[in-house]
Coordinates of C-alpha atoms and ligand atoms in Angstrom, one line a residue:
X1 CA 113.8 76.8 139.5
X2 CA 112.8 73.2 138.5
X3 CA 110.2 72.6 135.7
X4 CA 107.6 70.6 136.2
X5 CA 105.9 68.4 133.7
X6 CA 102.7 70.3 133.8
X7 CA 104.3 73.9 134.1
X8 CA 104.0 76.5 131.0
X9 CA 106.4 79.4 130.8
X10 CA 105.8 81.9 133.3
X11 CA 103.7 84.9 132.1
X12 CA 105.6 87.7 131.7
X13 CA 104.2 89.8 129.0
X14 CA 105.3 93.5 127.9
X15 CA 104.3 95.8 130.0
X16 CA 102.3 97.6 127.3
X17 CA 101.3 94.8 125.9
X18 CA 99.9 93.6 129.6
X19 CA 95.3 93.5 129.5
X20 CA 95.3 94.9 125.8
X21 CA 92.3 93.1 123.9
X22 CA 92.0 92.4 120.6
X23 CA 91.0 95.6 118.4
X24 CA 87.2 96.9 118.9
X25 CA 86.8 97.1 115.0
X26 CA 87.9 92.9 114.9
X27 CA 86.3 91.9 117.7
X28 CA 82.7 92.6 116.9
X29 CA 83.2 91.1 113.6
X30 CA 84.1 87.7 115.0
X31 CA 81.0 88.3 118.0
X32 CA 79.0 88.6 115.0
X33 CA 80.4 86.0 112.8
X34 CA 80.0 83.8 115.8
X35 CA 75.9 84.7 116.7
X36 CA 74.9 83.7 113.0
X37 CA 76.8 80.9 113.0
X38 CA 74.6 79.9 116.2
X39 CA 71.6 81.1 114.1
X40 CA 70.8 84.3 115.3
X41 CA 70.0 87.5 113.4
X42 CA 72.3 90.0 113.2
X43 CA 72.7 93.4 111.7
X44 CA 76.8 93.7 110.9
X45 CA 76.8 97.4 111.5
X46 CA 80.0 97.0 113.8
X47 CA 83.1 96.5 111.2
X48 CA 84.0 99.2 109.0
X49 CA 84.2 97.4 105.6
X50 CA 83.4 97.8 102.3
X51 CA 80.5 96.5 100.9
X52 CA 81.8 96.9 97.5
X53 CA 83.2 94.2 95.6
X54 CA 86.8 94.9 94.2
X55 CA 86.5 96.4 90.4
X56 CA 86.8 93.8 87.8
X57 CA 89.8 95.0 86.1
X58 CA 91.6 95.0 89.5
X59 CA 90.5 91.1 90.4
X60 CA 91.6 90.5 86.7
X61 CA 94.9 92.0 86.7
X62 CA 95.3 89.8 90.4
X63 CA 94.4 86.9 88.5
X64 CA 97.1 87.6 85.8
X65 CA 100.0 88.1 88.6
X66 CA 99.0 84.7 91.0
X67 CA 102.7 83.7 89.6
X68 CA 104.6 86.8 91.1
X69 CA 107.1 84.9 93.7
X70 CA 109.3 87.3 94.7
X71 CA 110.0 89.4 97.1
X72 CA 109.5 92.9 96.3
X73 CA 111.6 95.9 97.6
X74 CA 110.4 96.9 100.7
X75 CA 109.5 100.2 100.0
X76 CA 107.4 98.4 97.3
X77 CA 107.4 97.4 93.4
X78 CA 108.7 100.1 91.3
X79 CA 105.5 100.3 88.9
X80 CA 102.9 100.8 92.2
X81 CA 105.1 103.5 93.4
X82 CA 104.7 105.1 89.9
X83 CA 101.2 104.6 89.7
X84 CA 100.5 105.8 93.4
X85 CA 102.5 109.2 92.7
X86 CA 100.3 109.6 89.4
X87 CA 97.7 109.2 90.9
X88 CA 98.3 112.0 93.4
X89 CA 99.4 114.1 90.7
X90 CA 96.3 113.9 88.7
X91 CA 93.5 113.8 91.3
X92 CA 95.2 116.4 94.0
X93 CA 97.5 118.2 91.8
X94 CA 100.3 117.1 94.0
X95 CA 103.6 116.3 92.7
X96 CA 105.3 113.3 95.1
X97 CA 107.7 111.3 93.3
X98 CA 107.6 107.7 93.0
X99 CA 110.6 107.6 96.2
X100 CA 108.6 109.2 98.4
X101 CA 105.9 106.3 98.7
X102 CA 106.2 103.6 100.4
X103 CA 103.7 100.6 99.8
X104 CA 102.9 98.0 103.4
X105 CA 100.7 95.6 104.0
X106 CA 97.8 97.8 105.1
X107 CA 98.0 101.0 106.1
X108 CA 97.5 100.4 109.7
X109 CA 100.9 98.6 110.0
X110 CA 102.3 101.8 108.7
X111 CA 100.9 103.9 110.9
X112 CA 102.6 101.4 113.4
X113 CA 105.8 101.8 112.3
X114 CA 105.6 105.7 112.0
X115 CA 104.9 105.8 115.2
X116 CA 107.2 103.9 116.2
X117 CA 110.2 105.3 114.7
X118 CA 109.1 108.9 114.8
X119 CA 109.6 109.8 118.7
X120 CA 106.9 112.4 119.7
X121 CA 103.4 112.8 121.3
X122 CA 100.5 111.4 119.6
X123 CA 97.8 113.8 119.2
X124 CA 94.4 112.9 118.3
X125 CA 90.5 114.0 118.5
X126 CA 88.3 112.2 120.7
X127 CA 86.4 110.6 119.1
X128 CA 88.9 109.0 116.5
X129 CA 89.6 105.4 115.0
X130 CA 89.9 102.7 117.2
X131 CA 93.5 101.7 116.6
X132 CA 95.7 105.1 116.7
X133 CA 95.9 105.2 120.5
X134 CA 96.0 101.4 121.4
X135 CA 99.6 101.9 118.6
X136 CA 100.9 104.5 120.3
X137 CA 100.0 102.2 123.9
X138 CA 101.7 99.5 122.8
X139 CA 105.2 101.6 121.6
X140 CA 104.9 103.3 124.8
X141 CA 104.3 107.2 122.9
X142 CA 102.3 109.9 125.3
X143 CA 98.5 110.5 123.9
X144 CA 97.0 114.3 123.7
X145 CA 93.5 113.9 123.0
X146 CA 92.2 116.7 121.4
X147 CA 88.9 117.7 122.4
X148 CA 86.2 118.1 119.7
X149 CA 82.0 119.2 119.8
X150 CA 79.2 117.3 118.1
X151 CA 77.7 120.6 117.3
X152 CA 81.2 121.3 115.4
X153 CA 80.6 117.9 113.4
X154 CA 83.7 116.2 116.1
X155 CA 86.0 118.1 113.7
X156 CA 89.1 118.7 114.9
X157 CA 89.8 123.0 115.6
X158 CA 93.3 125.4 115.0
X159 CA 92.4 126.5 118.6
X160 CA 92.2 123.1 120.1
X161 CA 95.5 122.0 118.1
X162 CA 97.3 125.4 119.0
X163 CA 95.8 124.7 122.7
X164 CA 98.3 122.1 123.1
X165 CA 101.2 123.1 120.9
X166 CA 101.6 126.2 123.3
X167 CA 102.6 124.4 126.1
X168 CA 105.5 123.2 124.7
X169 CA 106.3 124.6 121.6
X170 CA 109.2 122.7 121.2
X171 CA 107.7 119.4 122.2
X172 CA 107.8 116.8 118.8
X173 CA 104.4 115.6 118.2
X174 CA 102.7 113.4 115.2
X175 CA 99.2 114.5 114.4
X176 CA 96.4 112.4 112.8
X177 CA 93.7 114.1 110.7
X178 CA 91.4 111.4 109.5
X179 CA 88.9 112.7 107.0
X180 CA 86.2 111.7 105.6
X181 CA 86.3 110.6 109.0
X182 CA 85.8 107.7 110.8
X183 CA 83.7 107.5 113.0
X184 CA 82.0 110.0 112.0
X185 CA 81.4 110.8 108.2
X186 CA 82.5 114.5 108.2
X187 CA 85.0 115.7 106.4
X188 CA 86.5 119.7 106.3
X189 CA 86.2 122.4 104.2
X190 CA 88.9 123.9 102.3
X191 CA 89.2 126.9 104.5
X192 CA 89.4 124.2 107.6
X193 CA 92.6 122.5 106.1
X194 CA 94.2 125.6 105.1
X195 CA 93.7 127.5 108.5
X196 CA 94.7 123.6 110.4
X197 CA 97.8 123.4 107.8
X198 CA 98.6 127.0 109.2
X199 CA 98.9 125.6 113.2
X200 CA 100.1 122.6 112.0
X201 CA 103.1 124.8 110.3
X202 CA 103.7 127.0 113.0
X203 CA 104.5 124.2 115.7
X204 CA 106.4 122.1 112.8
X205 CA 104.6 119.4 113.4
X206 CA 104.7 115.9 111.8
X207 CA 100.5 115.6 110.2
X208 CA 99.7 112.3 109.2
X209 CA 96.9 112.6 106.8
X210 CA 94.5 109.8 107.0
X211 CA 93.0 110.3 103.8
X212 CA 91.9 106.3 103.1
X213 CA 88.4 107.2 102.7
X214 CA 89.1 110.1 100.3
X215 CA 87.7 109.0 96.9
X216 CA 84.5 107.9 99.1
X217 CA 83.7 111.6 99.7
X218 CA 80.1 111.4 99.0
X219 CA 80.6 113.9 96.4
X220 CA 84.3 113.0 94.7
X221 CA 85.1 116.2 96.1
X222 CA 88.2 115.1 98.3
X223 CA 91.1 117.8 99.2
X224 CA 94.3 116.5 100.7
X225 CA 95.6 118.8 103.4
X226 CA 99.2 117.8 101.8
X227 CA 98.5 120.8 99.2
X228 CA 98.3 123.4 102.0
X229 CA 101.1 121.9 104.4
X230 CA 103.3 119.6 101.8
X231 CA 106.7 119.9 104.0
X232 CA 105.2 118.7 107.0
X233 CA 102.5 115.7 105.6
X234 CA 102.7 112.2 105.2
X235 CA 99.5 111.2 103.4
X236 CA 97.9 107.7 103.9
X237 CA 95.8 105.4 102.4
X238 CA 95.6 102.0 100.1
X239 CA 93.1 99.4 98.8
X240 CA 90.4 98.9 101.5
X241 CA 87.9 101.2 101.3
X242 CA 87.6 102.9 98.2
X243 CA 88.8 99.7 96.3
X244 CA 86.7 97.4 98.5
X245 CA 89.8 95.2 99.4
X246 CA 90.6 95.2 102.7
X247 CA 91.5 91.8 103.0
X248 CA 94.2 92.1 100.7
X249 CA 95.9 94.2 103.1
X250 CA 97.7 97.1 100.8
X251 CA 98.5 100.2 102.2
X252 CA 100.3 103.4 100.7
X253 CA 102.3 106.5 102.5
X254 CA 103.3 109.5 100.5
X255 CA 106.1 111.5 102.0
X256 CA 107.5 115.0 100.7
X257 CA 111.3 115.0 100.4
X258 CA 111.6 116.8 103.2
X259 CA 109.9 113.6 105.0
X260 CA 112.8 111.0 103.4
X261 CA 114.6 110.9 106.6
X262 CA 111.7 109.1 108.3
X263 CA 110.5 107.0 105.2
X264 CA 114.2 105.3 105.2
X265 CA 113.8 104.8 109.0
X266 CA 110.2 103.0 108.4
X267 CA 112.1 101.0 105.4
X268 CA 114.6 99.8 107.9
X269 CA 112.3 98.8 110.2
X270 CA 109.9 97.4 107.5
X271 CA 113.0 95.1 106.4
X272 CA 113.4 93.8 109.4
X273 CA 109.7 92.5 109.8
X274 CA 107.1 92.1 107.5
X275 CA 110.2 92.4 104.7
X276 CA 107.8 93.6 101.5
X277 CA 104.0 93.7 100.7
X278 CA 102.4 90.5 98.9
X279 CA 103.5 90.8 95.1
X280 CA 100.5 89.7 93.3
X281 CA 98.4 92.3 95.2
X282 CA 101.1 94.9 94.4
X283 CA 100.6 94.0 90.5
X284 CA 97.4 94.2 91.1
X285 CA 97.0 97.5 92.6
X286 CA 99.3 99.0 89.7
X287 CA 96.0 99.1 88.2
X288 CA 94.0 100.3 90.6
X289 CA 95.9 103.3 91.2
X290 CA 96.0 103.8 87.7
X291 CA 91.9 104.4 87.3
X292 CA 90.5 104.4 84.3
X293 CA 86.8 104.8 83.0
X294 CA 85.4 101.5 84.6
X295 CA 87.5 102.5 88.3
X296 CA 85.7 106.1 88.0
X297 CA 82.4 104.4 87.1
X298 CA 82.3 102.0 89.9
X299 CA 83.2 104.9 92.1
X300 CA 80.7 107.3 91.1
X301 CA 77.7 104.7 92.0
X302 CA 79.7 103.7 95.2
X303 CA 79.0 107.4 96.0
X304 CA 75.7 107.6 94.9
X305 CA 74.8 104.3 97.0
X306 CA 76.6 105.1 100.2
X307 CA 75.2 108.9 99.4
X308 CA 71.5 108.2 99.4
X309 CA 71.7 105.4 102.8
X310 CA 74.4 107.8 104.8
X311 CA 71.5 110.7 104.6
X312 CA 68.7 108.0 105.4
X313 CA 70.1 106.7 107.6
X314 CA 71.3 110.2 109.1
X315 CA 67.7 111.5 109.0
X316 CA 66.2 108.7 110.1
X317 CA 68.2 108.5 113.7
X318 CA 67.2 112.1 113.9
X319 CA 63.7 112.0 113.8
X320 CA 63.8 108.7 116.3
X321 CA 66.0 111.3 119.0
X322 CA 69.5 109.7 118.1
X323 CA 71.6 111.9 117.0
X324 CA 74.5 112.1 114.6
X325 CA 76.2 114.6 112.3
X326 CA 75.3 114.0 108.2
X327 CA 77.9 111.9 107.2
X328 CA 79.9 113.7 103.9
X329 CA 81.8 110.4 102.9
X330 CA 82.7 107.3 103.9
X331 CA 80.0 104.9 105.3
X332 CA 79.9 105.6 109.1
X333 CA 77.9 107.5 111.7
X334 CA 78.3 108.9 115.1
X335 CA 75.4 107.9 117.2
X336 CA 74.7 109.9 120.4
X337 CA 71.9 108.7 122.8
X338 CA 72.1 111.2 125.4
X339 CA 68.7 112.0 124.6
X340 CA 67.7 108.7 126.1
X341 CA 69.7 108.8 129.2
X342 CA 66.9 108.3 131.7
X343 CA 65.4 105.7 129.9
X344 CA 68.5 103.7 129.3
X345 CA 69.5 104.7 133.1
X346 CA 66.0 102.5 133.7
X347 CA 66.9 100.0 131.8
X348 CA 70.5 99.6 134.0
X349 CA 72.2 101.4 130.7
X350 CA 74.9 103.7 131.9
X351 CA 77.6 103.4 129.8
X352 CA 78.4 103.2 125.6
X353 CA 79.6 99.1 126.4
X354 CA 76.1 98.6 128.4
X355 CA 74.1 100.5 125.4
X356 CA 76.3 98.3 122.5
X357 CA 76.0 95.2 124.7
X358 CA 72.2 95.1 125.1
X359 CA 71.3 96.7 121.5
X360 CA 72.9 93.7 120.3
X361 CA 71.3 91.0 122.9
X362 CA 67.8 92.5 122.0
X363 CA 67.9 93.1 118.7
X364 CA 70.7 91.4 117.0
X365 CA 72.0 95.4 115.8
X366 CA 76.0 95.5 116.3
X367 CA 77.9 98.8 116.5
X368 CA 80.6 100.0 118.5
X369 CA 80.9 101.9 121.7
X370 CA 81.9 105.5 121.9
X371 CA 84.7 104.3 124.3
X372 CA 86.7 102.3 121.6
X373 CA 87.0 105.6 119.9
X374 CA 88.1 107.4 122.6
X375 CA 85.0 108.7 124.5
X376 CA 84.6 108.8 128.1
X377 CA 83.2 105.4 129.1
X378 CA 79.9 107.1 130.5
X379 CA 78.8 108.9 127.2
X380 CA 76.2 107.2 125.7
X381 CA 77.6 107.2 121.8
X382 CA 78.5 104.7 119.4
X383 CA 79.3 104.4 116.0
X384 CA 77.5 102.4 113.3
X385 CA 79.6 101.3 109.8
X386 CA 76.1 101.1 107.2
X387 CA 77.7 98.5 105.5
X388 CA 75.3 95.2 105.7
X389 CA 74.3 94.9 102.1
X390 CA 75.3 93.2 99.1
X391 CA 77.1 95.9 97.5
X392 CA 77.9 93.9 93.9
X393 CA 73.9 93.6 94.1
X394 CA 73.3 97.1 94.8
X395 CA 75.6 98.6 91.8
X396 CA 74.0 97.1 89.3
X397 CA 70.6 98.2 90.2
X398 CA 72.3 101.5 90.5
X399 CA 73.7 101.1 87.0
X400 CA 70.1 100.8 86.0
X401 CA 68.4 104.0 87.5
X402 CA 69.3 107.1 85.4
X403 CA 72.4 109.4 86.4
X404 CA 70.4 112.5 87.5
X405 CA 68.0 110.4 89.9
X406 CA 68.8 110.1 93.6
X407 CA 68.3 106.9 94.8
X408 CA 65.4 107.2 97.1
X409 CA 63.9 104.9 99.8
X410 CA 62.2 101.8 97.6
X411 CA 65.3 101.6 95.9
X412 CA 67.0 101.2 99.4
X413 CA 64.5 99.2 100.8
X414 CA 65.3 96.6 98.0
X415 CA 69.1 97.1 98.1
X416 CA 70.5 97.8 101.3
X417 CA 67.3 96.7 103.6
X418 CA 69.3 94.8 106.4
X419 CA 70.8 98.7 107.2
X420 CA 67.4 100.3 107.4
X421 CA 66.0 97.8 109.4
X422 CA 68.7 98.1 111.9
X423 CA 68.2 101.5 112.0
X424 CA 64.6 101.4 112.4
X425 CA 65.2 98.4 115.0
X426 CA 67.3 101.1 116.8
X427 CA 65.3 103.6 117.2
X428 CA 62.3 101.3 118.6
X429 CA 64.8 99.7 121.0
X430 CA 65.7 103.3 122.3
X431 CA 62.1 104.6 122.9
X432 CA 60.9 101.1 124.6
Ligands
LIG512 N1 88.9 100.5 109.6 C1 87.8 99.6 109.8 C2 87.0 100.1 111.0 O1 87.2 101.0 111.6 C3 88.3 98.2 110.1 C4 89.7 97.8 109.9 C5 90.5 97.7 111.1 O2 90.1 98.3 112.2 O3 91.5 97.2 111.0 O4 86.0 99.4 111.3

């Protein structure tokens, strides 16, 4: 064929690849970068990030390292992999050597490449995080969504998981437990994990614990699933949430020994892309993972704070007909409007993308549709990240009200008011 002047390459994307849009989670951030850049109000209730600034010693011990050069190993620096397996060892009791972790450059690229290397189904709830089936999509991986009930707090069941194990007992298959969960806030109870680890034994399945909201468990009261079902677990998690430094992009996987096999396959991989993790962050995170008074202090208000606005915000909904399940940890909540169904249906609302699209249009709140988590397209739920406040702001006023206080409403009025307001703006919007 002859090229023209004027022609550009022919478009012939991966299959896979072919109508995929950029991630939910990203894509409201930049709509809503975008509206207040034209001067409109919004509420940022759409990305999940921290509102918490990154502990001082941390940013310090980055500014110390801004000279690091080198490339690192790619299964990361020596002293992180140290400090990670520690840190495991004191706050879980587990005891994962420094081999078995393996640092990346966010946790999500890891749970790329797991995926990719580790050739099985994908099983998931519905609802789960936006990005675990759009990975397995693009690799080409079969999806198993596992059902889940709002009345059961969206958890994930044994009888669901050993539902679909059954059919094919044989049948390789990577599950992901996310908890505290996004998008919904619960997290499980001890006897949950155990009796899950027990299916999850039985069927010798590969259980990726998503456990990167695990020191944001409202009440520092995180269990990893690893200690019931260590053979079989990969636990992940890193620097963005709990260390309010997701832009530095550091994530961690622990493996058992029994798990090396896959780690080196991920390491070859690894080499062959991104190559290592950013050094200076790695220094950096040395010290994060090794805690320390001021680390536990700075977590213990983030608690408190995102504590006190989950259960406001959570009872608030309630009482306005929107319901959700009390978020336990992390800062998110699953939104259900069915209540509102013929109203919205009025209103030419029939699906979660209508509901998120017009919220937004009329009153400048941004959340996410049910449907980017997995929901069918027609259910009218969403979920919001309370997150729009100035969290450096808000722990040191926290640092001021005595210890066995709860935070109540006037503190959060003054604090974290953009959140409340959205969620009072939502609740007037649904009952126009
Ligand atoms: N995990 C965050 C969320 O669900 C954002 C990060 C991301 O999606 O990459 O909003």
């Amino acid at each position: 064929m002859r090229a023209s002047k004027t022609a550009t390459p022919e478009v012939h994307l991966n299959l896979n690849v072919r109508g995929l849009p950029v991630s939910a989670t990203l894509a409201i951030n930049e709509l809503s970068n975008r509206l207040r850049r034209e001067g409109r109000r919004v509420y940022r209730l759409g990305l999940g990030q921290s509102p918490f600034p990154v502990p001082q010693p941390v940013v310090e011990e980055l500014k110390a390292n801004a000279h690091q050069k080198d490339y690192l190993p790619v299964l990361g620096l020596h002293e992180l992999r140290e400090a990670v397996s520690d840190y495991y060892c004191r706050t879980q009791g587990l005891s994962r050597e420094p081999d078995g972790v393996m640092i990346g450059p966010g946790s999500k690229e890891l749970m790329f490449l797991v995926q990719l290397v580790y050739y099985g189904d994908l099983v998931i709830p519905t609802p789960s995080w936006v990005s675990y089936a759009p990975q397995a999509h693009i690799i080409g991986r079969q999806i198993r969504w596992l059902p889940t009930r709002e009345a059961e707090g969206w958890k994930i069941t044994p009888a669901a998981v050993e539902m679909i194990c059954r059919e094919d007992p044989q049948r390789p298959r990577l599950i992901i437990l996310n908890y505290p969960n996004n998008p919904s806030g619960a997290t499980y109870l001890v006897e949950e994990l155990k009796a899950l680890a027990l299916v999850a034994r039985k069927y010798r399945v590969l259980l990726l614990s998503d456990e990167i909201y695990g020191e944001l468990n409202h009440k520092g009261v995180h269990v990893s699933i690893a200690r019931y079902y260590p053979e079989g677990t990969i636990i992940s998690s890193g620097l963005s949430k709990w260390c309010g430094a997701g832009g530095w992009r550091l994530g961690t996987f622990v493996f058992p020994r029994s798990l090396y096999w896959l780690r080196d396959a991920m390491a070859a991989v690894a080499s062959e892309t991104f190559t290592s993790t950013s050094a200076p962050i790695q220094y950096a995170a040395v010290r994060a993972f090794q805690g320390g008074m001021e680390i536990e202090r700075y977590l213990w208000q983030s608690r408190r704070i995102l504590r006190a606005l989950g259960r406001w915000c959570y009872h608030h909904l309630m009482e306005a007909g929107i319901h959700a399940v009390e978020p336990k940890g992390a800062f998110y909540l699953f939104v259900n409007f069915e209540a509102y169904r013929p109203r919205l249906a009025e209103r030419g609302i029939f699906s979660s993308e209508q509901l998120c699209r017009q919220l937004l249009e009329d009153t400048g709140v941004a959340i996410l549709p049910g449907r980017a988590f997995g929901r069918p397209a027609e259910e009218l739920t969403a979920r919001l990240a309370y997150v729009d406040f100035d969290g450096s702001r808000a722990l040191a006023a926290a640092e001021q009200v005595p210890s066995t206080t709860t935070l109540d409403e006037a503190f959060l009025r003054t604090y974290c008011h953009n959140v409340l307001e959205a969620i009072e703006l939502m609740g007037q919007w649904a009952a126009r």
